[in-house]
Tab-separated table of N, CA and C in Angstrom:
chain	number	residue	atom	x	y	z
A	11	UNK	N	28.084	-12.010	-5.069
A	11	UNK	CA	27.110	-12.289	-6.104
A	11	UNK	C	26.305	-11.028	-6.383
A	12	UNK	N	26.282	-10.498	-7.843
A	12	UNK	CA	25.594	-8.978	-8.026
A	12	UNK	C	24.090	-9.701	-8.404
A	13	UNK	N	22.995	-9.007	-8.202
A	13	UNK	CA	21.643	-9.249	-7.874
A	13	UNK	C	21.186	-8.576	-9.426
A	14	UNK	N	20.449	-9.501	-10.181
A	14	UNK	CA	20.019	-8.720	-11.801
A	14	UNK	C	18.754	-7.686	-11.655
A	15	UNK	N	19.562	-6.248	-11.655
A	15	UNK	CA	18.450	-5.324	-12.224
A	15	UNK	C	17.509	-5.946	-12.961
A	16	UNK	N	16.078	-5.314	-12.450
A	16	UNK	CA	14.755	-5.449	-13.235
A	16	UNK	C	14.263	-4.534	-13.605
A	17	UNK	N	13.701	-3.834	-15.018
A	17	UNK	CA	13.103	-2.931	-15.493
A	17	UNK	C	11.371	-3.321	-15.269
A	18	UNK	N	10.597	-2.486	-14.172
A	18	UNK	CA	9.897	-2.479	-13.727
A	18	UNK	C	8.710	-1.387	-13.703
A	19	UNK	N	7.554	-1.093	-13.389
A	19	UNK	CA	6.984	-0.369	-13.488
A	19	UNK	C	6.660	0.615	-12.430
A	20	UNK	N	6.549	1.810	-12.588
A	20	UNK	CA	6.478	2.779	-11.158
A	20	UNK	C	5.264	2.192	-10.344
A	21	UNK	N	4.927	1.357	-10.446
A	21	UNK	CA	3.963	0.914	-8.907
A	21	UNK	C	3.992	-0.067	-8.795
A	22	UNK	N	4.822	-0.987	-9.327
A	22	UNK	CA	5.524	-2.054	-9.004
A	22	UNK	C	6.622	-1.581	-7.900
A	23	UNK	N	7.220	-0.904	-8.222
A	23	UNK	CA	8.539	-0.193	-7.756
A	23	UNK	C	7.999	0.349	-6.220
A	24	UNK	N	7.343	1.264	-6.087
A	24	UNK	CA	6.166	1.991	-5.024
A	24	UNK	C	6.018	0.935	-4.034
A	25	UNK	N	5.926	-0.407	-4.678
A	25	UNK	CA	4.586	-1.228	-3.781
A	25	UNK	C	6.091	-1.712	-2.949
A	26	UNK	N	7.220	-2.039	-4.172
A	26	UNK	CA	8.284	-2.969	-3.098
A	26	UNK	C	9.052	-1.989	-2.167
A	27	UNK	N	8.906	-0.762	-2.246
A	27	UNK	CA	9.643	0.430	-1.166
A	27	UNK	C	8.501	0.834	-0.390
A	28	UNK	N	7.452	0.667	-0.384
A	28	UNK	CA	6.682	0.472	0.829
A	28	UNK	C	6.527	-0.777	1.584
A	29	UNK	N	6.904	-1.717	0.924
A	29	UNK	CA	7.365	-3.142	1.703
A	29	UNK	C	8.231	-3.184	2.370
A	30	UNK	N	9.405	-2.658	1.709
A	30	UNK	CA	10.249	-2.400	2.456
A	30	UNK	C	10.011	-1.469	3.935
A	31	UNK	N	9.427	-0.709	3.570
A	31	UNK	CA	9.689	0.453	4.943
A	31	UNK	C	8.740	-0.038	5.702
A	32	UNK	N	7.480	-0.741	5.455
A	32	UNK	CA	6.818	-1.616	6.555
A	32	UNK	C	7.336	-2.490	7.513
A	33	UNK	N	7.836	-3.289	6.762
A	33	UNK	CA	8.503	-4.205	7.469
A	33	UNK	C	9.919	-4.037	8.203
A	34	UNK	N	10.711	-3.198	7.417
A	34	UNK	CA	12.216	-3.174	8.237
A	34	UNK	C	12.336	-1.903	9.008
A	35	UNK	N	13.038	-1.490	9.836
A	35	UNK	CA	13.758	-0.177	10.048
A	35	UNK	C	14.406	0.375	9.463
A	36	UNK	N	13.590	1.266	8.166
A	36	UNK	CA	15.073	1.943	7.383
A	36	UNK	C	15.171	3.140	8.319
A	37	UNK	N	16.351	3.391	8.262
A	37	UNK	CA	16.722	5.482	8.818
A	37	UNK	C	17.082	5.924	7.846
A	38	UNK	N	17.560	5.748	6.729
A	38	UNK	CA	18.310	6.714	5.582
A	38	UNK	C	17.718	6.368	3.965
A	39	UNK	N	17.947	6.681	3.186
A	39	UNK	CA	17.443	6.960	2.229
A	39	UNK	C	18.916	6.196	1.159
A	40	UNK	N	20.065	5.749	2.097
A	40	UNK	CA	20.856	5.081	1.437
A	40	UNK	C	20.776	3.744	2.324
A	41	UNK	N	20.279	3.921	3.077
A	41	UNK	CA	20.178	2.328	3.509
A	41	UNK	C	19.023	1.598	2.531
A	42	UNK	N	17.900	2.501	2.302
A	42	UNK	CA	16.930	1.906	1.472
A	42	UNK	C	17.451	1.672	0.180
A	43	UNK	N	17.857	2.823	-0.787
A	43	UNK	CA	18.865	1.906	-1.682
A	43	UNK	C	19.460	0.924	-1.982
A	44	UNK	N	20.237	1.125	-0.935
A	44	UNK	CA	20.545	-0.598	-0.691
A	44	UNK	C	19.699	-1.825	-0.277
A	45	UNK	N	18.661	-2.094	0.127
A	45	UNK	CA	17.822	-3.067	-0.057
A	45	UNK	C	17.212	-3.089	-1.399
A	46	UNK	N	16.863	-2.045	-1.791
A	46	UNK	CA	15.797	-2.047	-3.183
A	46	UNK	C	17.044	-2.675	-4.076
A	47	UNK	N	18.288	-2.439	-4.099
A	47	UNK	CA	18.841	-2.652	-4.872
A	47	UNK	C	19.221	-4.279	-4.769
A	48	UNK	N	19.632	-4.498	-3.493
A	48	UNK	CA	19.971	-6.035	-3.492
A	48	UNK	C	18.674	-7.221	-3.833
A	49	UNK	N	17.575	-6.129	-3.875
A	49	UNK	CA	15.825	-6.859	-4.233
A	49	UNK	C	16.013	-6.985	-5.592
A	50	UNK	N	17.049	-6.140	-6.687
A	50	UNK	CA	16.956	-6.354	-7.488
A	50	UNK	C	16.623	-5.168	-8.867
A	51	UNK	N	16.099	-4.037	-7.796
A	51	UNK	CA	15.664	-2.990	-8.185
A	51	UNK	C	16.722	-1.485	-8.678
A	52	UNK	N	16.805	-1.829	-9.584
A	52	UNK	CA	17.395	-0.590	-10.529
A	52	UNK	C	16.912	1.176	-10.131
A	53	UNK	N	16.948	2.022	-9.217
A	53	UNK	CA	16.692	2.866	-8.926
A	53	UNK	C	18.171	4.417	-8.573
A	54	UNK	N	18.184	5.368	-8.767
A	54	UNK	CA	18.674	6.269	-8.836
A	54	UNK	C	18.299	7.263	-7.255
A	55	UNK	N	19.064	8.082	-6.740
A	55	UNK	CA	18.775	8.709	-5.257
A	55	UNK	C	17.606	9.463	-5.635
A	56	UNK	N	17.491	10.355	-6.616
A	56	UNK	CA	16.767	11.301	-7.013
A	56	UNK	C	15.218	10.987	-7.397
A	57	UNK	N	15.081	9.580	-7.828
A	57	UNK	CA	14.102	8.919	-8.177
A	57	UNK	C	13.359	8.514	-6.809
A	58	UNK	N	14.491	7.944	-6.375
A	58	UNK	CA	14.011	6.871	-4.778
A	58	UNK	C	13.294	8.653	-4.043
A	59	UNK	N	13.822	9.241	-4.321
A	59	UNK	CA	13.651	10.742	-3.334
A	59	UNK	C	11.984	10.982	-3.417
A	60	UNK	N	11.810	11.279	-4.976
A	60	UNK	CA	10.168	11.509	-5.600
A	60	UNK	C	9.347	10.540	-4.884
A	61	UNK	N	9.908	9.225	-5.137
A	61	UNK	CA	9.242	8.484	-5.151
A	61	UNK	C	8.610	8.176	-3.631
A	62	UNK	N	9.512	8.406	-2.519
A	62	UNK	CA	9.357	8.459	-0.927
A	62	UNK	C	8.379	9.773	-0.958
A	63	UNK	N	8.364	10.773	-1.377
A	63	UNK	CA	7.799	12.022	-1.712
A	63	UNK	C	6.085	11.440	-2.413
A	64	UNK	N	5.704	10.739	-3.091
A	64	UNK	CA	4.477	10.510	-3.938
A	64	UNK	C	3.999	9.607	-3.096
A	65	UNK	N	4.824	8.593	-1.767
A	65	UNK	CA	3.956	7.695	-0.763
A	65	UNK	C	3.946	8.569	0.241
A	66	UNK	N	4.436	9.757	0.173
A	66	UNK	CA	4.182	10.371	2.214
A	66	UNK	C	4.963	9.901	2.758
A	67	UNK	N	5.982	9.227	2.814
A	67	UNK	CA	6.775	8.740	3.656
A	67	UNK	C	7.655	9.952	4.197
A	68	UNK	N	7.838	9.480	5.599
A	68	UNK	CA	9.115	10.244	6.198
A	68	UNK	C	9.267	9.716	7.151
A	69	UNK	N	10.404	10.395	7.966
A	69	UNK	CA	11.241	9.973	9.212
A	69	UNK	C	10.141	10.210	10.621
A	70	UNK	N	10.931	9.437	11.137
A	70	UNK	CA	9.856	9.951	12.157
A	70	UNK	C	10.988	8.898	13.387
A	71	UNK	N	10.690	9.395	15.297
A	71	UNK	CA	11.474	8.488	15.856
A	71	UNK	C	11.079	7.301	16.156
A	72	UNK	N	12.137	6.638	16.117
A	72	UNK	CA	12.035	5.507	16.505
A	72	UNK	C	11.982	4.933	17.919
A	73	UNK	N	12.301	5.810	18.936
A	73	UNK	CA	11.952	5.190	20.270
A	73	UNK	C	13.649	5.031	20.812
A	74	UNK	N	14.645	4.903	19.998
A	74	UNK	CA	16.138	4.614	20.644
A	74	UNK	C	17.201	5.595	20.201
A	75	UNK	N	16.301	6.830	19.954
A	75	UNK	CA	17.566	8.394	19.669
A	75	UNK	C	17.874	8.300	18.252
A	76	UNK	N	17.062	7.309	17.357
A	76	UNK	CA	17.209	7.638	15.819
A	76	UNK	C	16.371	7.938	15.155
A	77	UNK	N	16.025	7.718	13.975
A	77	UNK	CA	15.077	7.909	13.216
A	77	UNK	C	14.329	6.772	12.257
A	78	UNK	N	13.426	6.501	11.616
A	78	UNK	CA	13.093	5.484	10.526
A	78	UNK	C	11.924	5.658	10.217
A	79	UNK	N	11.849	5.595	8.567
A	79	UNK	CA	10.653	5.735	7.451
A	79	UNK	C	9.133	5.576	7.819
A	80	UNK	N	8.387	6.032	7.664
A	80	UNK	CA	6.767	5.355	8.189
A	80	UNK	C	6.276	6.220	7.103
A	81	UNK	N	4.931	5.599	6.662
A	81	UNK	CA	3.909	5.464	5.921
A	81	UNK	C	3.063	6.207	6.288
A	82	UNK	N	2.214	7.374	5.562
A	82	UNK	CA	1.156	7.789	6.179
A	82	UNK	C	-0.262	6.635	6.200
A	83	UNK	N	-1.216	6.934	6.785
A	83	UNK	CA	-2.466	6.366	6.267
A	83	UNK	C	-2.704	5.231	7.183
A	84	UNK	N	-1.314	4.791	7.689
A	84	UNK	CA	-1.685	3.281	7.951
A	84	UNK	C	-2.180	3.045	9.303
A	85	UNK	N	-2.774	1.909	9.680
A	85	UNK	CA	-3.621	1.984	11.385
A	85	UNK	C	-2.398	1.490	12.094
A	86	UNK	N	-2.445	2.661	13.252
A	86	UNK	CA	-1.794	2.675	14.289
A	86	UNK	C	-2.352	2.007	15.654
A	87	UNK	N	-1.162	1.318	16.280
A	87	UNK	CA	-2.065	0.362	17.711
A	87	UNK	C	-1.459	1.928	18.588
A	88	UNK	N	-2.765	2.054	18.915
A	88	UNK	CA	-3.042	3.068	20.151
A	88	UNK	C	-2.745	2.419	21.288
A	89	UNK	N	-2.428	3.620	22.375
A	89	UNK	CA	-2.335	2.847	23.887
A	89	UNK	C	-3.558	1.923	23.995
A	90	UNK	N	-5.073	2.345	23.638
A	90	UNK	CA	-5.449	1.767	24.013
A	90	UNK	C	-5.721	-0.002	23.891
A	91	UNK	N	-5.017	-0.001	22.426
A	91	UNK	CA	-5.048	-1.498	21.911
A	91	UNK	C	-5.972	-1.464	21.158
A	92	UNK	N	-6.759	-0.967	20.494
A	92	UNK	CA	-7.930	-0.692	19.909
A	92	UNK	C	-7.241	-0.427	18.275
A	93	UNK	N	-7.933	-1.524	17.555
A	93	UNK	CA	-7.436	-1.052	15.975
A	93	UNK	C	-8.500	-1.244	15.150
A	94	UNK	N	-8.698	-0.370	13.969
A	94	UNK	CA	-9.872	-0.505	13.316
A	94	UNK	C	-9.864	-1.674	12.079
A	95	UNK	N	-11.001	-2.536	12.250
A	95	UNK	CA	-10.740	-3.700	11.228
A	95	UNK	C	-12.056	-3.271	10.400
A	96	UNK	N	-11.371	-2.858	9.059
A	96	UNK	CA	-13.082	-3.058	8.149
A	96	UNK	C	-13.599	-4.133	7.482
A	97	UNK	N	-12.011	-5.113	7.230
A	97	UNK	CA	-12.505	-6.443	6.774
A	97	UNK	C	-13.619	-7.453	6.957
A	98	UNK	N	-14.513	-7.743	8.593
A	98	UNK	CA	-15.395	-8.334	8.628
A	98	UNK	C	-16.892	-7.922	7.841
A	99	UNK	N	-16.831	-6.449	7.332
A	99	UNK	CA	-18.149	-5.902	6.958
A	99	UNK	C	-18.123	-6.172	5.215
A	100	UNK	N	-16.954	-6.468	4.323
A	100	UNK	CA	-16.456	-6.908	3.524
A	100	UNK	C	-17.593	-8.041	2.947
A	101	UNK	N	-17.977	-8.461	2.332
A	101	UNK	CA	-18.629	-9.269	1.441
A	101	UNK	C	-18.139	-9.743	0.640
A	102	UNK	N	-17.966	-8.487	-0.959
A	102	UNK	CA	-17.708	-9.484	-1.393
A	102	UNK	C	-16.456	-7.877	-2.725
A	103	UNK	N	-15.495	-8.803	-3.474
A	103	UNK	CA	-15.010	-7.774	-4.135
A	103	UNK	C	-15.042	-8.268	-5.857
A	104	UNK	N	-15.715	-7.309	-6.549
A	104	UNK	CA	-15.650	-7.715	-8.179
A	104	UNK	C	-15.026	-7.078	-8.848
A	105	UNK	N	-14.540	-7.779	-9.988
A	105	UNK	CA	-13.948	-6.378	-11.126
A	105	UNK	C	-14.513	-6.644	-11.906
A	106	UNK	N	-14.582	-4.999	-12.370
A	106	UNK	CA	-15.658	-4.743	-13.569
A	106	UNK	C	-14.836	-3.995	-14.527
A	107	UNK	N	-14.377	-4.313	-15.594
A	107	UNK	CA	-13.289	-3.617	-16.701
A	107	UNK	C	-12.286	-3.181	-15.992
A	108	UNK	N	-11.844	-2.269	-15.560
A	108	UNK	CA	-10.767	-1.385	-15.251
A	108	UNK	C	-10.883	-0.971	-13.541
A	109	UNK	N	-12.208	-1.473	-12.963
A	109	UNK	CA	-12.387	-0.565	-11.856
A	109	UNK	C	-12.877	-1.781	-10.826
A	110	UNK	N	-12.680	-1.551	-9.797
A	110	UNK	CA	-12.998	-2.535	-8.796
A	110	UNK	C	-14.400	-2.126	-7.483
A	111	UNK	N	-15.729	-3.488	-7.753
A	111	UNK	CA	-16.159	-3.120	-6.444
A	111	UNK	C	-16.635	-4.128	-5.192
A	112	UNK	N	-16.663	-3.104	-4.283
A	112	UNK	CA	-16.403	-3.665	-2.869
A	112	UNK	C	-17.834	-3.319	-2.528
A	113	UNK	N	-17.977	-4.709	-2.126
A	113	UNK	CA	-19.665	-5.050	-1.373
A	113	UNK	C	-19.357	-5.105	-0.279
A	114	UNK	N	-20.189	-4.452	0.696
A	114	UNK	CA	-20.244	-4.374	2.069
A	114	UNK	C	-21.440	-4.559	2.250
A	115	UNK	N	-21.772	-4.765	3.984
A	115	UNK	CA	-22.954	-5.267	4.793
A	115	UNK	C	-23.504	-3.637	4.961
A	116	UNK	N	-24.469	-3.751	4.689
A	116	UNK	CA	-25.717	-2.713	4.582
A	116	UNK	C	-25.131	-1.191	5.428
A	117	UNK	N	-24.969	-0.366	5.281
A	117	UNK	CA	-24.785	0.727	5.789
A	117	UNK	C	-22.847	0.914	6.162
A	118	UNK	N	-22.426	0.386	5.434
A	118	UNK	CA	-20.470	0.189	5.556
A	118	UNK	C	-20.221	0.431	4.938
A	119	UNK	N	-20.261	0.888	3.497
A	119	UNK	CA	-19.645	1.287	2.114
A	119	UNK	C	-18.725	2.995	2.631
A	120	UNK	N	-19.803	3.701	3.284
A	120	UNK	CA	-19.049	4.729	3.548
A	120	UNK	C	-17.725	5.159	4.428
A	121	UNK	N	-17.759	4.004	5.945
A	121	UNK	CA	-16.990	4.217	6.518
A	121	UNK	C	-15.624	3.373	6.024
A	122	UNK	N	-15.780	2.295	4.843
A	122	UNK	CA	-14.812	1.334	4.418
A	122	UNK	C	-13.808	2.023	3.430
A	123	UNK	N	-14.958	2.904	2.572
A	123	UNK	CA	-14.167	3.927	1.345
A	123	UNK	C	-13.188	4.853	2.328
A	124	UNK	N	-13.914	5.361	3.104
A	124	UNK	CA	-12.940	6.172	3.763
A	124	UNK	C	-11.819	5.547	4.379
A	125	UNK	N	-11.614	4.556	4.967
A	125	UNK	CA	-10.494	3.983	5.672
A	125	UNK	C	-9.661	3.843	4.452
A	126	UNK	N	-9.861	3.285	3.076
A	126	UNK	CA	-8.946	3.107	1.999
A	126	UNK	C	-8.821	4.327	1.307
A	127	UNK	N	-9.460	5.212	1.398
A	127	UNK	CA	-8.809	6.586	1.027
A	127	UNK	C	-7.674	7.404	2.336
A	128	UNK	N	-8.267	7.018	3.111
A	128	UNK	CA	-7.129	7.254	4.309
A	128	UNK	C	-5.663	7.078	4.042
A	129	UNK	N	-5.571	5.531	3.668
A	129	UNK	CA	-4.617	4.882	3.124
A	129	UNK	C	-3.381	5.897	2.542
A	130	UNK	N	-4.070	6.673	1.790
A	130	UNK	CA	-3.439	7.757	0.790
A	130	UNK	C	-2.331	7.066	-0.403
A	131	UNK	N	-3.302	5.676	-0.492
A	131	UNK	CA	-2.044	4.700	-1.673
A	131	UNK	C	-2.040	5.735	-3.127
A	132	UNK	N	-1.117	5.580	-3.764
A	132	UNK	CA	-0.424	6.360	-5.155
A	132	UNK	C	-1.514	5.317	-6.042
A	133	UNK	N	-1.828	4.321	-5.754
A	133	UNK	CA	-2.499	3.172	-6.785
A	133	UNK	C	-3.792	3.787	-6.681
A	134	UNK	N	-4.249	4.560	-5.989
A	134	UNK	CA	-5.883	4.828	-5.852
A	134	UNK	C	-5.843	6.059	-6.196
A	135	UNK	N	-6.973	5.943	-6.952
A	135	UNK	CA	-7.854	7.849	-7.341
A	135	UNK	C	-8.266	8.730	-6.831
A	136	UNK	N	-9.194	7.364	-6.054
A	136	UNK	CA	-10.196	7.918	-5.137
A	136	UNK	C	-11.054	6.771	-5.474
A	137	UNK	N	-12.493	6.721	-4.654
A	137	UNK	CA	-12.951	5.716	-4.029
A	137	UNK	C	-15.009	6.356	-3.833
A	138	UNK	N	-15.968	6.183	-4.775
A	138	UNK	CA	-17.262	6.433	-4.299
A	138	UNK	C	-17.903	5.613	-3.731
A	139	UNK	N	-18.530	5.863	-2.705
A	139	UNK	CA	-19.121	5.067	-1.600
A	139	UNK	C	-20.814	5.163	-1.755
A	140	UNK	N	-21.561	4.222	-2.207
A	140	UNK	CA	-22.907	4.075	-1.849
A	140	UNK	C	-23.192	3.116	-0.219
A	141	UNK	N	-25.023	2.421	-0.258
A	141	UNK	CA	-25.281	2.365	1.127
A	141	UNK	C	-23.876	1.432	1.494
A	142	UNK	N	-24.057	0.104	0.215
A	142	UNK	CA	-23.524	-1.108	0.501
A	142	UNK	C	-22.351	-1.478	-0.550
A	143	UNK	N	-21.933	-0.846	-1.593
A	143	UNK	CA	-21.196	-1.015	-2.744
A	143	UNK	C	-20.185	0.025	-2.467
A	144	UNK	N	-19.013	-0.196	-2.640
A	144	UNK	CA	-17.658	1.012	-3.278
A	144	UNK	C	-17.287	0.586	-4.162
A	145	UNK	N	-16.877	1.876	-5.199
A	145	UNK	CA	-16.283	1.977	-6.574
A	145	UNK	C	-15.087	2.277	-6.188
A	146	UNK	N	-13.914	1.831	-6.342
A	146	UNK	CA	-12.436	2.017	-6.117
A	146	UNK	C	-11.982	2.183	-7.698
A	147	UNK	N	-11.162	3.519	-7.609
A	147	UNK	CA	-10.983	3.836	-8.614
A	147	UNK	C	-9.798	4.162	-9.337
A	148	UNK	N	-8.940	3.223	-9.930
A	148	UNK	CA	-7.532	3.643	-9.898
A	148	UNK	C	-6.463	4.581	-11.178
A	149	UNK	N	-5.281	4.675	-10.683
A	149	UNK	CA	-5.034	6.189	-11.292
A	149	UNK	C	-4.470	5.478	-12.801
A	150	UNK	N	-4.443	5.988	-13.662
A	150	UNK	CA	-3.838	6.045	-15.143
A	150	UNK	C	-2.765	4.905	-15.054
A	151	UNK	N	-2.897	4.061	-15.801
A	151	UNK	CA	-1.432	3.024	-15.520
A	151	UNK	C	-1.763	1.573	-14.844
A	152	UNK	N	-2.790	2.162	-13.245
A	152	UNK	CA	-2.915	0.365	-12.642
A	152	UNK	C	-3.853	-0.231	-12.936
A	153	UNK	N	-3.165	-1.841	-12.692
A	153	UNK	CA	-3.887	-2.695	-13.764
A	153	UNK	C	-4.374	-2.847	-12.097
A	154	UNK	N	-5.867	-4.151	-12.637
A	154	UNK	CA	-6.626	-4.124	-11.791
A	154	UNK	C	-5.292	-5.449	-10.830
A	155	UNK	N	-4.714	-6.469	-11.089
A	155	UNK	CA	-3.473	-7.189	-10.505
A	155	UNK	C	-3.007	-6.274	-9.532
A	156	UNK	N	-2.488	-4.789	-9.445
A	156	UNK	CA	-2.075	-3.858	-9.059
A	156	UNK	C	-2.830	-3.545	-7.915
A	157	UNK	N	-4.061	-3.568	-8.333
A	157	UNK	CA	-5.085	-3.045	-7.591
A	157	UNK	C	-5.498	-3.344	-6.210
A	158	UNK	N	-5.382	-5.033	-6.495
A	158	UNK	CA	-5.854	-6.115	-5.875
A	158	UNK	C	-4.710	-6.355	-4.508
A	159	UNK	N	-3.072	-5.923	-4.899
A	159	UNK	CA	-2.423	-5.897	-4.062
A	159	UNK	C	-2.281	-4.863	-3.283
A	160	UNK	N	-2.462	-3.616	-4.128
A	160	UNK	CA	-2.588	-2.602	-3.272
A	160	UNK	C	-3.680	-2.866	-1.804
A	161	UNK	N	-5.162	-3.382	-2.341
A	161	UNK	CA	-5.861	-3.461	-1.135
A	161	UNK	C	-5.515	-4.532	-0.308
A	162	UNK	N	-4.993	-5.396	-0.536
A	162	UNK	CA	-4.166	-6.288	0.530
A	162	UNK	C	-3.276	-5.611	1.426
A	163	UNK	N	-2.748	-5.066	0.694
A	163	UNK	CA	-1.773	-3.784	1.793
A	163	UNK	C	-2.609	-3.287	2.640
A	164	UNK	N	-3.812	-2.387	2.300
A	164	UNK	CA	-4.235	-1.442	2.976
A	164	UNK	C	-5.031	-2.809	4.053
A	165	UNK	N	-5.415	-3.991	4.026
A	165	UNK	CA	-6.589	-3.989	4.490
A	165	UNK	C	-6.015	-6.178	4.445
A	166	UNK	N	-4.870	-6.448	4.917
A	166	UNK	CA	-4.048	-7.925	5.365
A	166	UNK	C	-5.043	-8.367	5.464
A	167	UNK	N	-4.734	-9.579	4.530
A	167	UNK	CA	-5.981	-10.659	4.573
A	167	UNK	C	-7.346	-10.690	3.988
A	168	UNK	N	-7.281	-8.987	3.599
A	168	UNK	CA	-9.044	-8.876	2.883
A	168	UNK	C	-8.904	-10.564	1.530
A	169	UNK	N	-8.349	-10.756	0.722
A	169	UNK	CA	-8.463	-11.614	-0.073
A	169	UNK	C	-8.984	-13.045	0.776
A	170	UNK	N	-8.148	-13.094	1.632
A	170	UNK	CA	-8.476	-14.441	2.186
A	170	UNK	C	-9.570	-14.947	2.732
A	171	UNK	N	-9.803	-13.907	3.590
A	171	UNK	CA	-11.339	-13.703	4.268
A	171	UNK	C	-12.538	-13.807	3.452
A	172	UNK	N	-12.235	-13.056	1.857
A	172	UNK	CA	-13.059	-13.343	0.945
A	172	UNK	C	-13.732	-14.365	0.456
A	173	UNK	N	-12.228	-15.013	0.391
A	173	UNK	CA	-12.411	-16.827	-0.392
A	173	UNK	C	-13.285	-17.726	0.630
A	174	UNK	N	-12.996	-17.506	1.803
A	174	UNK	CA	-13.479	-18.286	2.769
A	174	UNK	C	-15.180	-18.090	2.826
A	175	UNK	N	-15.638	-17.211	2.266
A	175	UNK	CA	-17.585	-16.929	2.469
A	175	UNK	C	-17.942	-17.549	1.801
């Protein structure tokens, strides 16, 4: 059964090849092809290449004498077990025309912007941080829909946690 190409948008495209490499073990750059493609996704080597190139991605080991894809930006479980959560300082998130902001608990705006600029997502501009408010600011093209998933990526569950206050 052949899987119907979708004509899609470059951060549509971005978001499902970083899904991909989150979740699975790719090692090659034709193994990923081949998932994006059986997802449905119409992509070229040269494209998929840029495009691994504009998220930071690269090889890195895997622990069993091979190799596989990783993400920059993203929180790593340290030996010590210790991972940074910014979601509880989270309040509340609005959109305002084109741009999105993030309410935080009194003195968190700065260390929260920074963890999502960390991120180093292709969907973000950049990010200004006052005491308790961030302006998230996104690049030419994403819609705020875009936006909204991107920070789910960076930051599992921020939506949910939201609804629940």
């Amino acid at each position: 059964m052949q899987s119907k190409c979708i004509n899609m948008h470059k951060a549509e495209r971005l978001l499902i090849i970083e899904k991909l490499i989150e979740v699975e073990n790719i090692s090659s750059q034709e193994e990923l092809l081949k998932k994006l493609r059986r997802k449905g996704v119409d992509i070229t080597q040269a494209t998929l290449s840029r495009n691994l190139r504009q998220l930071g991605a690269g090889r890195i080991a895997d622990g069993s004498g091979g190799y596989r894809y990783m993400l920059p930006g993203r929180p790593v479980q340290l030996n010590t077990g210790i991972r940074l959560n910014v979601i509880p300082v989270i309040t509340d998130i609005v959109d305002a025309k084109d741009l999105l902001v993030i309410k935080t608990l009194p003195g968190n705006a700065s260390n929260t912007a920074l963890f999502i600029d960390s991120a180093a997502r292709y969907e973000i501009a950049g990010t200004i941080a006052g005491d308790d408010t961030i302006l998230v600011i996104p690049r030419s093209g994403i819609n705020l829909s875009q936006l909204h998933v991107c920070l789910e990526m960076i930051l599992p569950g921020l939506h949910e946690q939201i609804k629940r206050r």
